[in-house]
Amino acid sequence: MKKAVFFLKLITGIFGLSAAVCQSVHASNNILLIIANKQMTAKLSEPISLDDVLSFYAMKRKLLSNGERATLLTHQLDSEASILFCKHLLDSFPYQVKRKWDVAVFSGRAIRPITLDTNQAIFTYIGENENAIGYVLVDSTQINQIEENFHVIATFN
């Protein structure tokens, strides 16, 4: 038991994650949504797909089908939403994704995603910026309201 506690403290110290965040990832019943501005999706020649979103966040692609640059939004990398997004969709830990972003930004191949602290900040930014794409972790009771105001690209339990 002492080894497990030591290991958890070591991992959380190295990656900057709190034990509460590590535990809440497994205990949460929230739903991860990938959302975009509704006006953007109406202007695209083809609908944005989950594969498109993954290409944007993996920094393999930067332009939407209409030729405009996508604006990517993230939560803080130690947040529950970012941990779930990176782990389940990018098959990486947030610190690994950050390293890839750092290399792409340093080499001039990409622009770093905009980091916002709250779901509300992400909703506001996406509502005001046509090319914005982001992810949020919400309670399942909020999904209908979000679908009325935003284009939901994908949902994950």
PDB file of C-alpha atoms in Angstrom:
ATOM      1  CA  MET A   1       0.000   0.000   0.000  1.00  0.00           C
ATOM      2  CA  LYS A   2       2.840   2.397   0.818  1.00  0.00           C
ATOM      3  CA  LYS A   3       4.351   1.760  -2.602  1.00  0.00           C
ATOM      4  CA  ALA A   4       1.060   2.606  -4.346  1.00  0.00           C
ATOM      5  CA  VAL A   5       0.712   5.878  -2.420  1.00  0.00           C
ATOM      6  CA  PHE A   6       4.349   6.758  -3.144  1.00  0.00           C
ATOM      7  CA  PHE A   7       3.889   5.970  -6.833  1.00  0.00           C
ATOM      8  CA  LEU A   8       0.728   8.118  -7.051  1.00  0.00           C
ATOM      9  CA  LYS A   9       2.548  11.024  -5.369  1.00  0.00           C
ATOM     10  CA  LEU A  10       5.515  10.588  -7.688  1.00  0.00           C
ATOM     11  CA  ILE A  11       3.349  10.536 -10.834  1.00  0.00           C
ATOM     12  CA  THR A  12       1.222  13.476  -9.737  1.00  0.00           C
ATOM     13  CA  GLY A  13       4.348  15.446  -8.854  1.00  0.00           C
ATOM     14  CA  ILE A  14       6.065  14.741 -12.168  1.00  0.00           C
ATOM     15  CA  PHE A  15       3.092  15.551 -14.359  1.00  0.00           C
ATOM     16  CA  GLY A  16       1.675  18.349 -12.213  1.00  0.00           C
ATOM     17  CA  LEU A  17      -1.627  16.566 -11.685  1.00  0.00           C
ATOM     18  CA  SER A  18      -3.423  16.623  -8.385  1.00  0.00           C
ATOM     19  CA  ALA A  19      -4.566  13.340  -6.903  1.00  0.00           C
ATOM     20  CA  ALA A  20      -8.127  14.697  -6.924  1.00  0.00           C
ATOM     21  CA  VAL A  21      -7.964  15.216 -10.704  1.00  0.00           C
ATOM     22  CA  CYS A  22      -6.538  11.707 -11.234  1.00  0.00           C
ATOM     23  CA  GLN A  23      -9.302  10.171  -9.162  1.00  0.00           C
ATOM     24  CA  SER A  24     -12.107  12.316 -10.580  1.00  0.00           C
ATOM     25  CA  VAL A  25     -11.336  11.188 -14.142  1.00  0.00           C
ATOM     26  CA  HIS A  26     -12.549   7.731 -13.198  1.00  0.00           C
ATOM     27  CA  ALA A  27     -15.407   8.793 -10.899  1.00  0.00           C
ATOM     28  CA  SER A  28     -17.078  11.361 -13.149  1.00  0.00           C
ATOM     29  CA  ASN A  29     -20.373  10.788 -15.004  1.00  0.00           C
ATOM     30  CA  ASN A  30     -19.920  13.870 -17.178  1.00  0.00           C
ATOM     31  CA  ILE A  31     -19.895  13.814 -20.966  1.00  0.00           C
ATOM     32  CA  LEU A  32     -17.071  15.189 -23.091  1.00  0.00           C
ATOM     33  CA  LEU A  33     -18.357  17.240 -26.036  1.00  0.00           C
ATOM     34  CA  ILE A  34     -16.396  18.534 -28.992  1.00  0.00           C
ATOM     35  CA  ILE A  35     -18.162  21.665 -30.197  1.00  0.00           C
ATOM     36  CA  ALA A  36     -17.878  24.298 -32.913  1.00  0.00           C
ATOM     37  CA  ASN A  37     -19.589  27.512 -33.892  1.00  0.00           C
ATOM     38  CA  LYS A  38     -22.861  26.884 -35.759  1.00  0.00           C
ATOM     39  CA  GLN A  39     -22.141  29.597 -38.368  1.00  0.00           C
ATOM     40  CA  MET A  40     -18.795  27.985 -39.240  1.00  0.00           C
ATOM     41  CA  THR A  41     -20.360  24.627 -39.954  1.00  0.00           C
ATOM     42  CA  ALA A  42     -22.933  26.257 -42.251  1.00  0.00           C
ATOM     43  CA  LYS A  43     -20.135  27.833 -44.342  1.00  0.00           C
ATOM     44  CA  LEU A  44     -18.074  24.667 -44.803  1.00  0.00           C
ATOM     45  CA  SER A  45     -18.205  22.745 -48.067  1.00  0.00           C
ATOM     46  CA  GLU A  46     -18.259  19.476 -46.108  1.00  0.00           C
ATOM     47  CA  PRO A  47     -19.202  18.879 -42.467  1.00  0.00           C
ATOM     48  CA  ILE A  48     -16.408  18.814 -39.944  1.00  0.00           C
ATOM     49  CA  SER A  49     -15.757  15.302 -38.669  1.00  0.00           C
ATOM     50  CA  LEU A  50     -14.076  13.834 -35.630  1.00  0.00           C
ATOM     51  CA  ASP A  51     -11.105  12.881 -37.832  1.00  0.00           C
ATOM     52  CA  ASP A  52     -10.792  16.537 -38.857  1.00  0.00           C
ATOM     53  CA  VAL A  53     -10.783  17.619 -35.218  1.00  0.00           C
ATOM     54  CA  LEU A  54      -8.144  15.044 -34.335  1.00  0.00           C
ATOM     55  CA  SER A  55      -5.973  16.242 -37.235  1.00  0.00           C
ATOM     56  CA  PHE A  56      -6.262  19.825 -35.993  1.00  0.00           C
ATOM     57  CA  TYR A  57      -5.342  18.966 -32.405  1.00  0.00           C
ATOM     58  CA  ALA A  58      -2.514  16.668 -33.543  1.00  0.00           C
ATOM     59  CA  MET A  59      -1.221  19.679 -35.536  1.00  0.00           C
ATOM     60  CA  LYS A  60      -1.295  17.714 -38.776  1.00  0.00           C
ATOM     61  CA  ARG A  61      -3.801  20.088 -40.344  1.00  0.00           C
ATOM     62  CA  LYS A  62      -4.659  23.745 -39.815  1.00  0.00           C
ATOM     63  CA  LEU A  63      -7.204  24.744 -42.470  1.00  0.00           C
ATOM     64  CA  LEU A  64     -10.920  24.053 -42.594  1.00  0.00           C
ATOM     65  CA  SER A  65     -12.555  22.875 -45.827  1.00  0.00           C
ATOM     66  CA  ASN A  66     -13.360  26.519 -46.701  1.00  0.00           C
ATOM     67  CA  GLY A  67      -9.644  27.434 -46.584  1.00  0.00           C
ATOM     68  CA  GLU A  68      -9.778  29.366 -43.313  1.00  0.00           C
ATOM     69  CA  ARG A  69      -7.609  28.542 -40.296  1.00  0.00           C
ATOM     70  CA  ALA A  70      -9.272  26.678 -37.438  1.00  0.00           C
ATOM     71  CA  THR A  71      -8.936  28.239 -33.991  1.00  0.00           C
ATOM     72  CA  LEU A  72      -8.425  25.535 -31.390  1.00  0.00           C
ATOM     73  CA  LEU A  73      -9.386  25.910 -27.759  1.00  0.00           C
ATOM     74  CA  THR A  74      -8.256  23.862 -24.794  1.00  0.00           C
ATOM     75  CA  HIS A  75      -8.738  23.757 -21.067  1.00  0.00           C
ATOM     76  CA  GLN A  76      -5.718  23.816 -18.767  1.00  0.00           C
ATOM     77  CA  LEU A  77      -3.811  20.622 -19.495  1.00  0.00           C
ATOM     78  CA  ASP A  78      -4.201  19.351 -15.929  1.00  0.00           C
ATOM     79  CA  SER A  79      -8.002  19.697 -16.051  1.00  0.00           C
ATOM     80  CA  GLU A  80     -10.293  16.685 -16.161  1.00  0.00           C
ATOM     81  CA  ALA A  81     -11.578  17.686 -19.610  1.00  0.00           C
ATOM     82  CA  SER A  82      -8.067  17.861 -21.080  1.00  0.00           C
ATOM     83  CA  ILE A  83      -7.006  14.596 -19.501  1.00  0.00           C
ATOM     84  CA  LEU A  84     -10.012  12.794 -20.969  1.00  0.00           C
ATOM     85  CA  PHE A  85      -9.667  14.507 -24.355  1.00  0.00           C
ATOM     86  CA  CYS A  86      -5.957  13.744 -24.700  1.00  0.00           C
ATOM     87  CA  LYS A  87      -6.114  10.244 -23.305  1.00  0.00           C
ATOM     88  CA  HIS A  88      -9.170   8.986 -25.200  1.00  0.00           C
ATOM     89  CA  LEU A  89      -8.984  10.925 -28.451  1.00  0.00           C
ATOM     90  CA  LEU A  90      -5.295  11.627 -29.010  1.00  0.00           C
ATOM     91  CA  ASP A  91      -4.107   8.441 -27.277  1.00  0.00           C
ATOM     92  CA  SER A  92      -1.588  10.477 -25.279  1.00  0.00           C
ATOM     93  CA  PHE A  93      -1.214  12.146 -21.939  1.00  0.00           C
ATOM     94  CA  PRO A  94      -1.600  15.935 -21.836  1.00  0.00           C
ATOM     95  CA  TYR A  95       2.120  16.497 -21.237  1.00  0.00           C
ATOM     96  CA  GLN A  96       2.900  14.473 -24.406  1.00  0.00           C
ATOM     97  CA  VAL A  97       0.435  16.537 -26.431  1.00  0.00           C
ATOM     98  CA  LYS A  98       1.964  19.737 -25.045  1.00  0.00           C
ATOM     99  CA  ARG A  99       5.420  18.571 -26.169  1.00  0.00           C
ATOM    100  CA  LYS A 100       4.133  17.996 -29.711  1.00  0.00           C
ATOM    101  CA  TRP A 101       2.503  21.424 -29.716  1.00  0.00           C
ATOM    102  CA  ASP A 102       5.712  23.036 -28.441  1.00  0.00           C
ATOM    103  CA  VAL A 103       7.741  21.500 -31.281  1.00  0.00           C
ATOM    104  CA  ALA A 104       5.162  22.482 -33.921  1.00  0.00           C
ATOM    105  CA  VAL A 105       4.937  26.050 -32.608  1.00  0.00           C
ATOM    106  CA  PHE A 106       8.717  26.444 -32.262  1.00  0.00           C
ATOM    107  CA  SER A 107       9.282  25.210 -35.809  1.00  0.00           C
ATOM    108  CA  GLY A 108       6.657  27.630 -37.146  1.00  0.00           C
ATOM    109  CA  ARG A 109       4.338  24.901 -38.441  1.00  0.00           C
ATOM    110  CA  ALA A 110       1.458  25.709 -36.110  1.00  0.00           C
ATOM    111  CA  ILE A 111      -0.143  28.186 -33.728  1.00  0.00           C
ATOM    112  CA  ARG A 112      -0.635  27.065 -30.139  1.00  0.00           C
ATOM    113  CA  PRO A 113      -4.249  26.388 -29.141  1.00  0.00           C
ATOM    114  CA  ILE A 114      -5.850  29.025 -26.943  1.00  0.00           C
ATOM    115  CA  THR A 115      -6.115  27.867 -23.337  1.00  0.00           C
ATOM    116  CA  LEU A 116      -9.193  28.933 -21.378  1.00  0.00           C
ATOM    117  CA  ASP A 117     -10.014  28.135 -17.768  1.00  0.00           C
ATOM    118  CA  THR A 118     -13.735  27.360 -17.786  1.00  0.00           C
ATOM    119  CA  ASN A 119     -16.458  25.828 -19.902  1.00  0.00           C
ATOM    120  CA  GLN A 120     -18.223  29.199 -19.934  1.00  0.00           C
ATOM    121  CA  ALA A 121     -15.128  30.875 -21.382  1.00  0.00           C
ATOM    122  CA  ILE A 122     -14.994  28.241 -24.116  1.00  0.00           C
ATOM    123  CA  PHE A 123     -18.715  28.630 -24.890  1.00  0.00           C
ATOM    124  CA  THR A 124     -18.322  32.416 -25.085  1.00  0.00           C
ATOM    125  CA  TYR A 125     -15.238  32.243 -27.326  1.00  0.00           C
ATOM    126  CA  ILE A 126     -16.815  29.730 -29.706  1.00  0.00           C
ATOM    127  CA  GLY A 127     -20.019  31.788 -29.830  1.00  0.00           C
ATOM    128  CA  GLU A 128     -18.056  34.902 -30.826  1.00  0.00           C
ATOM    129  CA  ASN A 129     -15.538  33.320 -33.239  1.00  0.00           C
ATOM    130  CA  GLU A 130     -16.722  31.453 -36.334  1.00  0.00           C
ATOM    131  CA  ASN A 131     -13.675  29.198 -36.801  1.00  0.00           C
ATOM    132  CA  ALA A 132     -13.393  28.106 -33.173  1.00  0.00           C
ATOM    133  CA  ILE A 133     -13.405  24.460 -32.110  1.00  0.00           C
ATOM    134  CA  GLY A 134     -13.153  23.278 -28.529  1.00  0.00           C
ATOM    135  CA  TYR A 135     -14.081  20.641 -26.020  1.00  0.00           C
ATOM    136  CA  VAL A 136     -16.012  20.811 -22.768  1.00  0.00           C
ATOM    137  CA  LEU A 137     -16.913  18.387 -20.017  1.00  0.00           C
ATOM    138  CA  VAL A 138     -20.560  18.870 -19.080  1.00  0.00           C
ATOM    139  CA  ASP A 139     -23.352  17.220 -17.167  1.00  0.00           C
ATOM    140  CA  SER A 140     -25.647  15.150 -19.365  1.00  0.00           C
ATOM    141  CA  THR A 141     -28.598  17.419 -18.496  1.00  0.00           C
ATOM    142  CA  GLN A 142     -26.928  20.330 -20.358  1.00  0.00           C
ATOM    143  CA  ILE A 143     -26.554  18.616 -23.733  1.00  0.00           C
ATOM    144  CA  ASN A 144     -29.884  19.764 -25.240  1.00  0.00           C
ATOM    145  CA  GLN A 145     -29.175  23.402 -24.404  1.00  0.00           C
ATOM    146  CA  ILE A 146     -25.667  23.153 -25.857  1.00  0.00           C
ATOM    147  CA  GLU A 147     -26.945  21.523 -29.059  1.00  0.00           C
ATOM    148  CA  GLU A 148     -29.326  24.461 -29.557  1.00  0.00           C
ATOM    149  CA  ASN A 149     -26.478  26.983 -29.493  1.00  0.00           C
ATOM    150  CA  PHE A 150     -23.466  25.083 -30.887  1.00  0.00           C
ATOM    151  CA  HIS A 151     -22.627  22.425 -33.434  1.00  0.00           C
ATOM    152  CA  VAL A 152     -21.760  19.282 -31.475  1.00  0.00           C
ATOM    153  CA  ILE A 153     -19.179  17.353 -33.479  1.00  0.00           C
ATOM    154  CA  ALA A 154     -18.853  14.400 -31.109  1.00  0.00           C
ATOM    155  CA  THR A 155     -19.851  13.203 -27.641  1.00  0.00           C
ATOM    156  CA  PHE A 156     -18.002  10.796 -25.370  1.00  0.00           C
ATOM    157  CA  ASN A 157     -19.173   9.240 -22.105  1.00  0.00           C
TER     158      ASN A 157
END
